[in-house]
Amino acid sequence: MIEKQDVQELFPTPLWIVDLKAAEAAPLNAKLKAEIERLISPRPKVPAGSNWQTPQDLHKRPAFAEFVKLVEMAGRGIARFLQVDHYPMVITGCWANINPPGAYHPTHHHPNNYLSGVYYVAVPPSGSRIQFQDPRPSMIMPRPRQYTRLTANGADAQSKEGRLLIFPAWVKHNVPANDGETERISISFNLMFSNFTETMASPMWDATAGKEKA
Ligand SMILES: [Fe+2]
């Protein structure tokens, strides 16, 4: 009766995972860590569960030039993958986070950007993860025997030193409390099309199509 049965995944949400070679990640992370610690020193007192953040202009500082190159390279690769590489993209903000044990990031997203990402400079040996939430509202959620990407309304990605994660800026995410005994250090950034208003923001449809022009 049935000739073929298939499943097509509609509107998938990509998460790009870029892992540096360990031999290259280690010296880069050592440099980044020293620079981030210098920027946050002396550390102001923060409430329990909170963290330290640097200014959001790290992409403009020479000490982060190598890191910026890495982000730009990854961004270009993604733009090619999505076939939108004919529009230039720039980093619009870049800042570091130091999360001591117990610190967490509540759910948020990054408006007015196309892509967002995070790079892990230091991760506690016990591990760490970032959680992403399904944006679709009012889901019917029967409890399956086992959750899969088709039935879960959240997904985790593992943090790892030397790992870069990039995702659409609209994806809501949070970072659970650091339950390790050492600090988790990460660098967050946003990417946006540099000439969005000039080249992309006009209507994608032609209002005059099929009509006589006045
Ligand atoms: Fe974020």
mmCIF file with all atom_site columns, C-alpha atoms and ligand atoms in Angstrom:
data_model
loop_
_atom_site.group_PDB
_atom_site.id
_atom_site.type_symbol
_atom_site.label_atom_id
_atom_site.label_alt_id
_atom_site.label_comp_id
_atom_site.label_asym_id
_atom_site.label_entity_id
_atom_site.label_seq_id
_atom_site.pdbx_PDB_ins_code
_atom_site.Cartn_x
_atom_site.Cartn_y
_atom_site.Cartn_z
_atom_site.occupancy
_atom_site.B_iso_or_equiv
_atom_site.pdbx_formal_charge
_atom_site.auth_seq_id
_atom_site.auth_comp_id
_atom_site.auth_asym_id
_atom_site.auth_atom_id
_atom_site.pdbx_PDB_model_num
ATOM   1   C  CA . MET A 1 1   ? 0.000  0.000  0.000   1.00 0.00 ? 1   MET A CA 1
ATOM   2   C  CA . ILE A 1 2   ? 2.598  2.549  1.082   1.00 0.00 ? 2   ILE A CA 1
ATOM   3   C  CA . GLU A 1 3   ? 5.350  3.092  -1.403  1.00 0.00 ? 3   GLU A CA 1
ATOM   4   C  CA . LYS A 1 4   ? 7.474  5.390  0.731   1.00 0.00 ? 4   LYS A CA 1
ATOM   5   C  CA . GLN A 1 5   ? 7.346  7.161  4.066   1.00 0.00 ? 5   GLN A CA 1
ATOM   6   C  CA . ASP A 1 6   ? 9.602  10.037 4.935   1.00 0.00 ? 6   ASP A CA 1
ATOM   7   C  CA . VAL A 1 7   ? 9.950  12.942 7.369   1.00 0.00 ? 7   VAL A CA 1
ATOM   8   C  CA . GLN A 1 8   ? 10.813 16.405 6.236   1.00 0.00 ? 8   GLN A CA 1
ATOM   9   C  CA . GLU A 1 9   ? 12.115 18.770 8.918   1.00 0.00 ? 9   GLU A CA 1
ATOM   10  C  CA . LEU A 1 10  ? 10.509 22.176 8.508   1.00 0.00 ? 10  LEU A CA 1
ATOM   11  C  CA . PHE A 1 11  ? 12.315 25.355 9.542   1.00 0.00 ? 11  PHE A CA 1
ATOM   12  C  CA . PRO A 1 12  ? 15.255 23.813 11.391  1.00 0.00 ? 12  PRO A CA 1
ATOM   13  C  CA . THR A 1 13  ? 17.285 26.058 13.695  1.00 0.00 ? 13  THR A CA 1
ATOM   14  C  CA . PRO A 1 14  ? 21.041 25.773 13.187  1.00 0.00 ? 14  PRO A CA 1
ATOM   15  C  CA . LEU A 1 15  ? 23.670 25.807 15.906  1.00 0.00 ? 15  LEU A CA 1
ATOM   16  C  CA . TRP A 1 16  ? 27.184 25.993 14.485  1.00 0.00 ? 16  TRP A CA 1
ATOM   17  C  CA . ILE A 1 17  ? 29.914 24.372 16.574  1.00 0.00 ? 17  ILE A CA 1
ATOM   18  C  CA . VAL A 1 18  ? 33.531 25.218 15.797  1.00 0.00 ? 18  VAL A CA 1
ATOM   19  C  CA . ASP A 1 19  ? 36.274 23.513 17.817  1.00 0.00 ? 19  ASP A CA 1
ATOM   20  C  CA . LEU A 1 20  ? 39.819 24.836 17.641  1.00 0.00 ? 20  LEU A CA 1
ATOM   21  C  CA . LYS A 1 21  ? 42.743 22.444 17.597  1.00 0.00 ? 21  LYS A CA 1
ATOM   22  C  CA . ALA A 1 22  ? 43.730 21.902 21.245  1.00 0.00 ? 22  ALA A CA 1
ATOM   23  C  CA . ALA A 1 23  ? 47.332 22.924 20.552  1.00 0.00 ? 23  ALA A CA 1
ATOM   24  C  CA . GLU A 1 24  ? 46.134 26.264 19.179  1.00 0.00 ? 24  GLU A CA 1
ATOM   25  C  CA . ALA A 1 25  ? 43.307 26.829 21.659  1.00 0.00 ? 25  ALA A CA 1
ATOM   26  C  CA . ALA A 1 26  ? 45.576 26.561 24.712  1.00 0.00 ? 26  ALA A CA 1
ATOM   27  C  CA . PRO A 1 27  ? 47.905 29.506 23.951  1.00 0.00 ? 27  PRO A CA 1
ATOM   28  C  CA . LEU A 1 28  ? 45.035 31.626 22.604  1.00 0.00 ? 28  LEU A CA 1
ATOM   29  C  CA . ASN A 1 29  ? 42.979 30.974 25.742  1.00 0.00 ? 29  ASN A CA 1
ATOM   30  C  CA . ALA A 1 30  ? 45.915 31.775 28.020  1.00 0.00 ? 30  ALA A CA 1
ATOM   31  C  CA . LYS A 1 31  ? 46.317 35.155 26.287  1.00 0.00 ? 31  LYS A CA 1
ATOM   32  C  CA . LEU A 1 32  ? 42.588 35.899 26.324  1.00 0.00 ? 32  LEU A CA 1
ATOM   33  C  CA . LYS A 1 33  ? 42.269 34.901 29.971  1.00 0.00 ? 33  LYS A CA 1
ATOM   34  C  CA . ALA A 1 34  ? 45.120 37.187 31.031  1.00 0.00 ? 34  ALA A CA 1
ATOM   35  C  CA . GLU A 1 35  ? 43.657 40.105 29.076  1.00 0.00 ? 35  GLU A CA 1
ATOM   36  C  CA . ILE A 1 36  ? 40.112 39.550 30.392  1.00 0.00 ? 36  ILE A CA 1
ATOM   37  C  CA . GLU A 1 37  ? 41.375 39.347 33.959  1.00 0.00 ? 37  GLU A CA 1
ATOM   38  C  CA . ARG A 1 38  ? 43.338 42.538 33.439  1.00 0.00 ? 38  ARG A CA 1
ATOM   39  C  CA . LEU A 1 39  ? 40.202 44.314 32.157  1.00 0.00 ? 39  LEU A CA 1
ATOM   40  C  CA . ILE A 1 40  ? 38.101 43.234 35.127  1.00 0.00 ? 40  ILE A CA 1
ATOM   41  C  CA . SER A 1 41  ? 40.766 43.935 37.735  1.00 0.00 ? 41  SER A CA 1
ATOM   42  C  CA . PRO A 1 42  ? 40.220 45.070 40.428  1.00 0.00 ? 42  PRO A CA 1
ATOM   43  C  CA . ARG A 1 43  ? 37.050 43.045 40.518  1.00 0.00 ? 43  ARG A CA 1
ATOM   44  C  CA . PRO A 1 44  ? 34.082 44.879 41.972  1.00 0.00 ? 44  PRO A CA 1
ATOM   45  C  CA . LYS A 1 45  ? 31.921 42.972 44.427  1.00 0.00 ? 45  LYS A CA 1
ATOM   46  C  CA . VAL A 1 46  ? 29.012 41.224 42.682  1.00 0.00 ? 46  VAL A CA 1
ATOM   47  C  CA . PRO A 1 47  ? 25.955 39.592 44.264  1.00 0.00 ? 47  PRO A CA 1
ATOM   48  C  CA . ALA A 1 48  ? 25.877 35.793 44.616  1.00 0.00 ? 48  ALA A CA 1
ATOM   49  C  CA . GLY A 1 49  ? 24.858 34.150 41.336  1.00 0.00 ? 49  GLY A CA 1
ATOM   50  C  CA . SER A 1 50  ? 26.055 37.142 39.331  1.00 0.00 ? 50  SER A CA 1
ATOM   51  C  CA . ASN A 1 51  ? 29.181 37.529 37.221  1.00 0.00 ? 51  ASN A CA 1
ATOM   52  C  CA . TRP A 1 52  ? 31.719 40.011 35.928  1.00 0.00 ? 52  TRP A CA 1
ATOM   53  C  CA . GLN A 1 53  ? 31.487 41.398 32.397  1.00 0.00 ? 53  GLN A CA 1
ATOM   54  C  CA . THR A 1 54  ? 33.934 43.500 30.435  1.00 0.00 ? 54  THR A CA 1
ATOM   55  C  CA . PRO A 1 55  ? 32.925 46.478 28.250  1.00 0.00 ? 55  PRO A CA 1
ATOM   56  C  CA . GLN A 1 56  ? 31.281 45.431 24.966  1.00 0.00 ? 56  GLN A CA 1
ATOM   57  C  CA . ASP A 1 57  ? 33.974 46.758 22.642  1.00 0.00 ? 57  ASP A CA 1
ATOM   58  C  CA . LEU A 1 58  ? 36.538 43.958 22.850  1.00 0.00 ? 58  LEU A CA 1
ATOM   59  C  CA . HIS A 1 59  ? 36.409 43.611 19.036  1.00 0.00 ? 59  HIS A CA 1
ATOM   60  C  CA . LYS A 1 60  ? 37.980 47.067 18.775  1.00 0.00 ? 60  LYS A CA 1
ATOM   61  C  CA . ARG A 1 61  ? 40.904 46.291 21.097  1.00 0.00 ? 61  ARG A CA 1
ATOM   62  C  CA . PRO A 1 62  ? 44.188 45.077 19.577  1.00 0.00 ? 62  PRO A CA 1
ATOM   63  C  CA . ALA A 1 63  ? 44.614 42.415 22.295  1.00 0.00 ? 63  ALA A CA 1
ATOM   64  C  CA . PHE A 1 64  ? 41.577 40.613 20.870  1.00 0.00 ? 64  PHE A CA 1
ATOM   65  C  CA . ALA A 1 65  ? 42.570 40.855 17.188  1.00 0.00 ? 65  ALA A CA 1
ATOM   66  C  CA . GLU A 1 66  ? 43.316 37.143 16.859  1.00 0.00 ? 66  GLU A CA 1
ATOM   67  C  CA . PHE A 1 67  ? 39.977 36.270 18.436  1.00 0.00 ? 67  PHE A CA 1
ATOM   68  C  CA . VAL A 1 68  ? 38.167 38.699 16.126  1.00 0.00 ? 68  VAL A CA 1
ATOM   69  C  CA . LYS A 1 69  ? 39.801 36.994 13.145  1.00 0.00 ? 69  LYS A CA 1
ATOM   70  C  CA . LEU A 1 70  ? 38.444 33.665 14.355  1.00 0.00 ? 70  LEU A CA 1
ATOM   71  C  CA . VAL A 1 71  ? 34.903 35.048 14.745  1.00 0.00 ? 71  VAL A CA 1
ATOM   72  C  CA . GLU A 1 72  ? 35.035 36.739 11.339  1.00 0.00 ? 72  GLU A CA 1
ATOM   73  C  CA . MET A 1 73  ? 36.257 33.543 9.703   1.00 0.00 ? 73  MET A CA 1
ATOM   74  C  CA . ALA A 1 74  ? 33.475 31.516 11.303  1.00 0.00 ? 74  ALA A CA 1
ATOM   75  C  CA . GLY A 1 75  ? 30.919 34.200 10.372  1.00 0.00 ? 75  GLY A CA 1
ATOM   76  C  CA . ARG A 1 76  ? 32.013 34.139 6.732   1.00 0.00 ? 76  ARG A CA 1
ATOM   77  C  CA . GLY A 1 77  ? 31.733 30.346 6.691   1.00 0.00 ? 77  GLY A CA 1
ATOM   78  C  CA . ILE A 1 78  ? 28.189 30.524 8.022   1.00 0.00 ? 78  ILE A CA 1
ATOM   79  C  CA . ALA A 1 79  ? 27.232 33.251 5.548   1.00 0.00 ? 79  ALA A CA 1
ATOM   80  C  CA . ARG A 1 80  ? 28.525 31.018 2.736   1.00 0.00 ? 80  ARG A CA 1
ATOM   81  C  CA . PHE A 1 81  ? 26.630 28.049 4.160   1.00 0.00 ? 81  PHE A CA 1
ATOM   82  C  CA . LEU A 1 82  ? 23.427 30.126 4.221   1.00 0.00 ? 82  LEU A CA 1
ATOM   83  C  CA . GLN A 1 83  ? 24.234 31.660 0.835   1.00 0.00 ? 83  GLN A CA 1
ATOM   84  C  CA . VAL A 1 84  ? 24.083 35.226 2.134   1.00 0.00 ? 84  VAL A CA 1
ATOM   85  C  CA . ASP A 1 85  ? 27.795 35.915 1.845   1.00 0.00 ? 85  ASP A CA 1
ATOM   86  C  CA . HIS A 1 86  ? 27.180 38.694 -0.691  1.00 0.00 ? 86  HIS A CA 1
ATOM   87  C  CA . TYR A 1 87  ? 26.214 40.906 2.287   1.00 0.00 ? 87  TYR A CA 1
ATOM   88  C  CA . PRO A 1 88  ? 29.119 41.936 4.547   1.00 0.00 ? 88  PRO A CA 1
ATOM   89  C  CA . MET A 1 89  ? 28.728 41.253 8.271   1.00 0.00 ? 89  MET A CA 1
ATOM   90  C  CA . VAL A 1 90  ? 30.421 42.978 11.188  1.00 0.00 ? 90  VAL A CA 1
ATOM   91  C  CA . ILE A 1 91  ? 30.786 42.368 14.900  1.00 0.00 ? 91  ILE A CA 1
ATOM   92  C  CA . THR A 1 92  ? 28.463 44.810 16.675  1.00 0.00 ? 92  THR A CA 1
ATOM   93  C  CA . GLY A 1 93  ? 29.400 43.911 20.236  1.00 0.00 ? 93  GLY A CA 1
ATOM   94  C  CA . CYS A 1 94  ? 31.876 41.635 21.973  1.00 0.00 ? 94  CYS A CA 1
ATOM   95  C  CA . TRP A 1 95  ? 32.346 41.180 25.706  1.00 0.00 ? 95  TRP A CA 1
ATOM   96  C  CA . ALA A 1 96  ? 33.756 38.657 28.149  1.00 0.00 ? 96  ALA A CA 1
ATOM   97  C  CA . ASN A 1 97  ? 32.022 37.003 31.075  1.00 0.00 ? 97  ASN A CA 1
ATOM   98  C  CA . ILE A 1 98  ? 33.639 35.556 34.158  1.00 0.00 ? 98  ILE A CA 1
ATOM   99  C  CA . ASN A 1 99  ? 31.223 33.275 35.961  1.00 0.00 ? 99  ASN A CA 1
ATOM   100 C  CA . PRO A 1 100 ? 32.423 32.150 39.382  1.00 0.00 ? 100 PRO A CA 1
ATOM   101 C  CA . PRO A 1 101 ? 30.944 28.982 40.914  1.00 0.00 ? 101 PRO A CA 1
ATOM   102 C  CA . GLY A 1 102 ? 27.193 29.499 41.355  1.00 0.00 ? 102 GLY A CA 1
ATOM   103 C  CA . ALA A 1 103 ? 26.892 32.213 38.683  1.00 0.00 ? 103 ALA A CA 1
ATOM   104 C  CA . TYR A 1 104 ? 24.364 31.818 35.881  1.00 0.00 ? 104 TYR A CA 1
ATOM   105 C  CA . HIS A 1 105 ? 22.901 33.745 32.932  1.00 0.00 ? 105 HIS A CA 1
ATOM   106 C  CA . PRO A 1 106 ? 19.104 33.987 32.800  1.00 0.00 ? 106 PRO A CA 1
ATOM   107 C  CA . THR A 1 107 ? 17.209 33.436 29.557  1.00 0.00 ? 107 THR A CA 1
ATOM   108 C  CA . HIS A 1 108 ? 17.719 36.142 26.949  1.00 0.00 ? 108 HIS A CA 1
ATOM   109 C  CA . HIS A 1 109 ? 18.348 36.724 23.264  1.00 0.00 ? 109 HIS A CA 1
ATOM   110 C  CA . HIS A 1 110 ? 20.220 39.370 21.258  1.00 0.00 ? 110 HIS A CA 1
ATOM   111 C  CA . PRO A 1 111 ? 17.851 41.699 19.350  1.00 0.00 ? 111 PRO A CA 1
ATOM   112 C  CA . ASN A 1 112 ? 18.975 43.739 16.339  1.00 0.00 ? 112 ASN A CA 1
ATOM   113 C  CA . ASN A 1 113 ? 21.573 41.204 15.269  1.00 0.00 ? 113 ASN A CA 1
ATOM   114 C  CA . TYR A 1 114 ? 21.636 38.355 12.780  1.00 0.00 ? 114 TYR A CA 1
ATOM   115 C  CA . LEU A 1 115 ? 23.932 35.916 14.578  1.00 0.00 ? 115 LEU A CA 1
ATOM   116 C  CA . SER A 1 116 ? 25.152 35.588 18.148  1.00 0.00 ? 116 SER A CA 1
ATOM   117 C  CA . GLY A 1 117 ? 27.851 33.430 19.587  1.00 0.00 ? 117 GLY A CA 1
ATOM   118 C  CA . VAL A 1 118 ? 30.013 32.465 22.483  1.00 0.00 ? 118 VAL A CA 1
ATOM   119 C  CA . TYR A 1 119 ? 33.560 31.200 22.775  1.00 0.00 ? 119 TYR A CA 1
ATOM   120 C  CA . TYR A 1 120 ? 34.825 29.287 25.810  1.00 0.00 ? 120 TYR A CA 1
ATOM   121 C  CA . VAL A 1 121 ? 38.125 30.447 27.262  1.00 0.00 ? 121 VAL A CA 1
ATOM   122 C  CA . ALA A 1 122 ? 37.938 28.425 30.476  1.00 0.00 ? 122 ALA A CA 1
ATOM   123 C  CA . VAL A 1 123 ? 35.480 25.732 31.518  1.00 0.00 ? 123 VAL A CA 1
ATOM   124 C  CA . PRO A 1 124 ? 35.479 23.945 34.907  1.00 0.00 ? 124 PRO A CA 1
ATOM   125 C  CA . PRO A 1 125 ? 36.637 20.319 34.720  1.00 0.00 ? 125 PRO A CA 1
ATOM   126 C  CA . SER A 1 126 ? 33.130 19.235 35.803  1.00 0.00 ? 126 SER A CA 1
ATOM   127 C  CA . GLY A 1 127 ? 31.807 20.659 32.518  1.00 0.00 ? 127 GLY A CA 1
ATOM   128 C  CA . SER A 1 128 ? 29.295 23.318 31.615  1.00 0.00 ? 128 SER A CA 1
ATOM   129 C  CA . ARG A 1 129 ? 26.527 23.796 29.099  1.00 0.00 ? 129 ARG A CA 1
ATOM   130 C  CA . ILE A 1 130 ? 24.311 26.364 27.470  1.00 0.00 ? 130 ILE A CA 1
ATOM   131 C  CA . GLN A 1 131 ? 20.595 25.734 27.021  1.00 0.00 ? 131 GLN A CA 1
ATOM   132 C  CA . PHE A 1 132 ? 18.475 26.827 24.045  1.00 0.00 ? 132 PHE A CA 1
ATOM   133 C  CA . GLN A 1 133 ? 14.696 27.171 24.102  1.00 0.00 ? 133 GLN A CA 1
ATOM   134 C  CA . ASP A 1 134 ? 12.203 26.320 21.394  1.00 0.00 ? 134 ASP A CA 1
ATOM   135 C  CA . PRO A 1 135 ? 10.566 29.615 20.306  1.00 0.00 ? 135 PRO A CA 1
ATOM   136 C  CA . ARG A 1 136 ? 7.282  27.966 19.314  1.00 0.00 ? 136 ARG A CA 1
ATOM   137 C  CA . PRO A 1 137 ? 4.550  28.801 21.841  1.00 0.00 ? 137 PRO A CA 1
ATOM   138 C  CA . SER A 1 138 ? 1.709  26.704 23.267  1.00 0.00 ? 138 SER A CA 1
ATOM   139 C  CA . MET A 1 139 ? 3.130  23.347 22.447  1.00 0.00 ? 139 MET A CA 1
ATOM   140 C  CA . ILE A 1 140 ? 1.210  20.197 23.284  1.00 0.00 ? 140 ILE A CA 1
ATOM   141 C  CA . MET A 1 141 ? 3.788  18.144 25.102  1.00 0.00 ? 141 MET A CA 1
ATOM   142 C  CA . PRO A 1 142 ? 2.911  14.525 25.787  1.00 0.00 ? 142 PRO A CA 1
ATOM   143 C  CA . ARG A 1 143 ? 5.731  12.962 27.774  1.00 0.00 ? 143 ARG A CA 1
ATOM   144 C  CA . PRO A 1 144 ? 7.492  10.694 25.288  1.00 0.00 ? 144 PRO A CA 1
ATOM   145 C  CA . ARG A 1 145 ? 9.330  7.541  26.318  1.00 0.00 ? 145 ARG A CA 1
ATOM   146 C  CA . GLN A 1 146 ? 12.431 9.439  25.327  1.00 0.00 ? 146 GLN A CA 1
ATOM   147 C  CA . TYR A 1 147 ? 12.776 13.066 24.284  1.00 0.00 ? 147 TYR A CA 1
ATOM   148 C  CA . THR A 1 148 ? 14.237 13.667 20.843  1.00 0.00 ? 148 THR A CA 1
ATOM   149 C  CA . ARG A 1 149 ? 14.835 16.833 18.820  1.00 0.00 ? 149 ARG A CA 1
ATOM   150 C  CA . LEU A 1 150 ? 11.288 16.424 17.498  1.00 0.00 ? 150 LEU A CA 1
ATOM   151 C  CA . THR A 1 151 ? 9.633  16.338 20.939  1.00 0.00 ? 151 THR A CA 1
ATOM   152 C  CA . ALA A 1 152 ? 11.852 18.370 23.294  1.00 0.00 ? 152 ALA A CA 1
ATOM   153 C  CA . ASN A 1 153 ? 11.250 22.112 23.760  1.00 0.00 ? 153 ASN A CA 1
ATOM   154 C  CA . GLY A 1 154 ? 14.841 22.811 24.744  1.00 0.00 ? 154 GLY A CA 1
ATOM   155 C  CA . ALA A 1 155 ? 18.277 21.666 23.709  1.00 0.00 ? 155 ALA A CA 1
ATOM   156 C  CA . ASP A 1 156 ? 21.680 21.755 25.360  1.00 0.00 ? 156 ASP A CA 1
ATOM   157 C  CA . ALA A 1 157 ? 25.108 22.326 23.912  1.00 0.00 ? 157 ALA A CA 1
ATOM   158 C  CA . GLN A 1 158 ? 28.219 21.372 25.792  1.00 0.00 ? 158 GLN A CA 1
ATOM   159 C  CA . SER A 1 159 ? 30.730 24.096 26.608  1.00 0.00 ? 159 SER A CA 1
ATOM   160 C  CA . LYS A 1 160 ? 34.344 23.201 25.996  1.00 0.00 ? 160 LYS A CA 1
ATOM   161 C  CA . GLU A 1 161 ? 37.563 25.203 26.068  1.00 0.00 ? 161 GLU A CA 1
ATOM   162 C  CA . GLY A 1 162 ? 38.397 26.278 22.532  1.00 0.00 ? 162 GLY A CA 1
ATOM   163 C  CA . ARG A 1 163 ? 34.811 25.828 21.340  1.00 0.00 ? 163 ARG A CA 1
ATOM   164 C  CA . LEU A 1 164 ? 32.906 28.507 19.452  1.00 0.00 ? 164 LEU A CA 1
ATOM   165 C  CA . LEU A 1 165 ? 29.108 28.281 19.243  1.00 0.00 ? 165 LEU A CA 1
ATOM   166 C  CA . ILE A 1 166 ? 27.143 30.460 16.825  1.00 0.00 ? 166 ILE A CA 1
ATOM   167 C  CA . PHE A 1 167 ? 23.351 30.578 16.476  1.00 0.00 ? 167 PHE A CA 1
ATOM   168 C  CA . PRO A 1 168 ? 20.617 32.880 15.146  1.00 0.00 ? 168 PRO A CA 1
ATOM   169 C  CA . ALA A 1 169 ? 20.422 35.938 17.414  1.00 0.00 ? 169 ALA A CA 1
ATOM   170 C  CA . TRP A 1 170 ? 16.691 35.397 18.061  1.00 0.00 ? 170 TRP A CA 1
ATOM   171 C  CA . VAL A 1 171 ? 17.207 32.022 19.760  1.00 0.00 ? 171 VAL A CA 1
ATOM   172 C  CA . LYS A 1 172 ? 16.555 32.360 23.482  1.00 0.00 ? 172 LYS A CA 1
ATOM   173 C  CA . HIS A 1 173 ? 19.238 30.825 25.650  1.00 0.00 ? 173 HIS A CA 1
ATOM   174 C  CA . ASN A 1 174 ? 20.454 30.631 29.218  1.00 0.00 ? 174 ASN A CA 1
ATOM   175 C  CA . VAL A 1 175 ? 23.434 29.296 31.097  1.00 0.00 ? 175 VAL A CA 1
ATOM   176 C  CA . PRO A 1 176 ? 22.744 27.185 34.194  1.00 0.00 ? 176 PRO A CA 1
ATOM   177 C  CA . ALA A 1 177 ? 24.665 27.902 37.399  1.00 0.00 ? 177 ALA A CA 1
ATOM   178 C  CA . ASN A 1 178 ? 28.329 27.042 37.296  1.00 0.00 ? 178 ASN A CA 1
ATOM   179 C  CA . ASP A 1 179 ? 28.384 23.973 39.519  1.00 0.00 ? 179 ASP A CA 1
ATOM   180 C  CA . GLY A 1 180 ? 32.131 23.521 39.155  1.00 0.00 ? 180 GLY A CA 1
ATOM   181 C  CA . GLU A 1 181 ? 34.769 24.768 41.544  1.00 0.00 ? 181 GLU A CA 1
ATOM   182 C  CA . THR A 1 182 ? 36.600 27.017 39.092  1.00 0.00 ? 182 THR A CA 1
ATOM   183 C  CA . GLU A 1 183 ? 35.529 30.027 37.047  1.00 0.00 ? 183 GLU A CA 1
ATOM   184 C  CA . ARG A 1 184 ? 33.908 29.712 33.642  1.00 0.00 ? 184 ARG A CA 1
ATOM   185 C  CA . ILE A 1 185 ? 35.237 32.361 31.270  1.00 0.00 ? 185 ILE A CA 1
ATOM   186 C  CA . SER A 1 186 ? 33.550 33.026 27.958  1.00 0.00 ? 186 SER A CA 1
ATOM   187 C  CA . ILE A 1 187 ? 33.479 35.699 25.268  1.00 0.00 ? 187 ILE A CA 1
ATOM   188 C  CA . SER A 1 188 ? 30.104 36.605 23.761  1.00 0.00 ? 188 SER A CA 1
ATOM   189 C  CA . PHE A 1 189 ? 29.566 38.488 20.514  1.00 0.00 ? 189 PHE A CA 1
ATOM   190 C  CA . ASN A 1 190 ? 26.948 39.560 18.001  1.00 0.00 ? 190 ASN A CA 1
ATOM   191 C  CA . LEU A 1 191 ? 27.157 39.793 14.210  1.00 0.00 ? 191 LEU A CA 1
ATOM   192 C  CA . MET A 1 192 ? 24.984 41.954 11.976  1.00 0.00 ? 192 MET A CA 1
ATOM   193 C  CA . PHE A 1 193 ? 24.919 42.960 8.311   1.00 0.00 ? 193 PHE A CA 1
ATOM   194 C  CA . SER A 1 194 ? 26.884 46.198 8.060   1.00 0.00 ? 194 SER A CA 1
ATOM   195 C  CA . ASN A 1 195 ? 24.731 47.772 5.363   1.00 0.00 ? 195 ASN A CA 1
ATOM   196 C  CA . PHE A 1 196 ? 21.374 46.366 6.369   1.00 0.00 ? 196 PHE A CA 1
ATOM   197 C  CA . THR A 1 197 ? 19.333 49.514 5.785   1.00 0.00 ? 197 THR A CA 1
ATOM   198 C  CA . GLU A 1 198 ? 20.995 50.304 2.465   1.00 0.00 ? 198 GLU A CA 1
ATOM   199 C  CA . THR A 1 199 ? 20.731 46.889 0.878   1.00 0.00 ? 199 THR A CA 1
ATOM   200 C  CA . MET A 1 200 ? 18.342 44.632 2.743   1.00 0.00 ? 200 MET A CA 1
ATOM   201 C  CA . ALA A 1 201 ? 15.604 46.450 4.663   1.00 0.00 ? 201 ALA A CA 1
ATOM   202 C  CA . SER A 1 202 ? 13.439 47.426 1.669   1.00 0.00 ? 202 SER A CA 1
ATOM   203 C  CA . PRO A 1 203 ? 10.339 45.241 1.012   1.00 0.00 ? 203 PRO A CA 1
ATOM   204 C  CA . MET A 1 204 ? 11.139 41.850 -0.503  1.00 0.00 ? 204 MET A CA 1
ATOM   205 C  CA . TRP A 1 205 ? 8.005  42.047 -2.662  1.00 0.00 ? 205 TRP A CA 1
ATOM   206 C  CA . ASP A 1 206 ? 7.368  44.373 -5.550  1.00 0.00 ? 206 ASP A CA 1
ATOM   207 C  CA . ALA A 1 207 ? 4.249  46.429 -4.811  1.00 0.00 ? 207 ALA A CA 1
ATOM   208 C  CA . THR A 1 208 ? 3.983  47.474 -8.443  1.00 0.00 ? 208 THR A CA 1
ATOM   209 C  CA . ALA A 1 209 ? 4.109  43.963 -9.882  1.00 0.00 ? 209 ALA A CA 1
ATOM   210 C  CA . GLY A 1 210 ? 1.095  43.365 -12.102 1.00 0.00 ? 210 GLY A CA 1
ATOM   211 C  CA . LYS A 1 211 ? -0.098 46.950 -11.733 1.00 0.00 ? 211 LYS A CA 1
ATOM   212 C  CA . GLU A 1 212 ? 0.266  49.856 -14.032 1.00 0.00 ? 212 GLU A CA 1
ATOM   213 C  CA . LYS A 1 213 ? 2.744  52.332 -12.711 1.00 0.00 ? 213 LYS A CA 1
ATOM   214 C  CA . ALA A 1 214 ? 1.258  55.719 -11.822 1.00 0.00 ? 214 ALA A CA 1
HETATM 215 FE FE . FE  B 2 .   ? 23.596 35.453 25.092  1.00 0.00 ? 1   FE  B FE 1
#
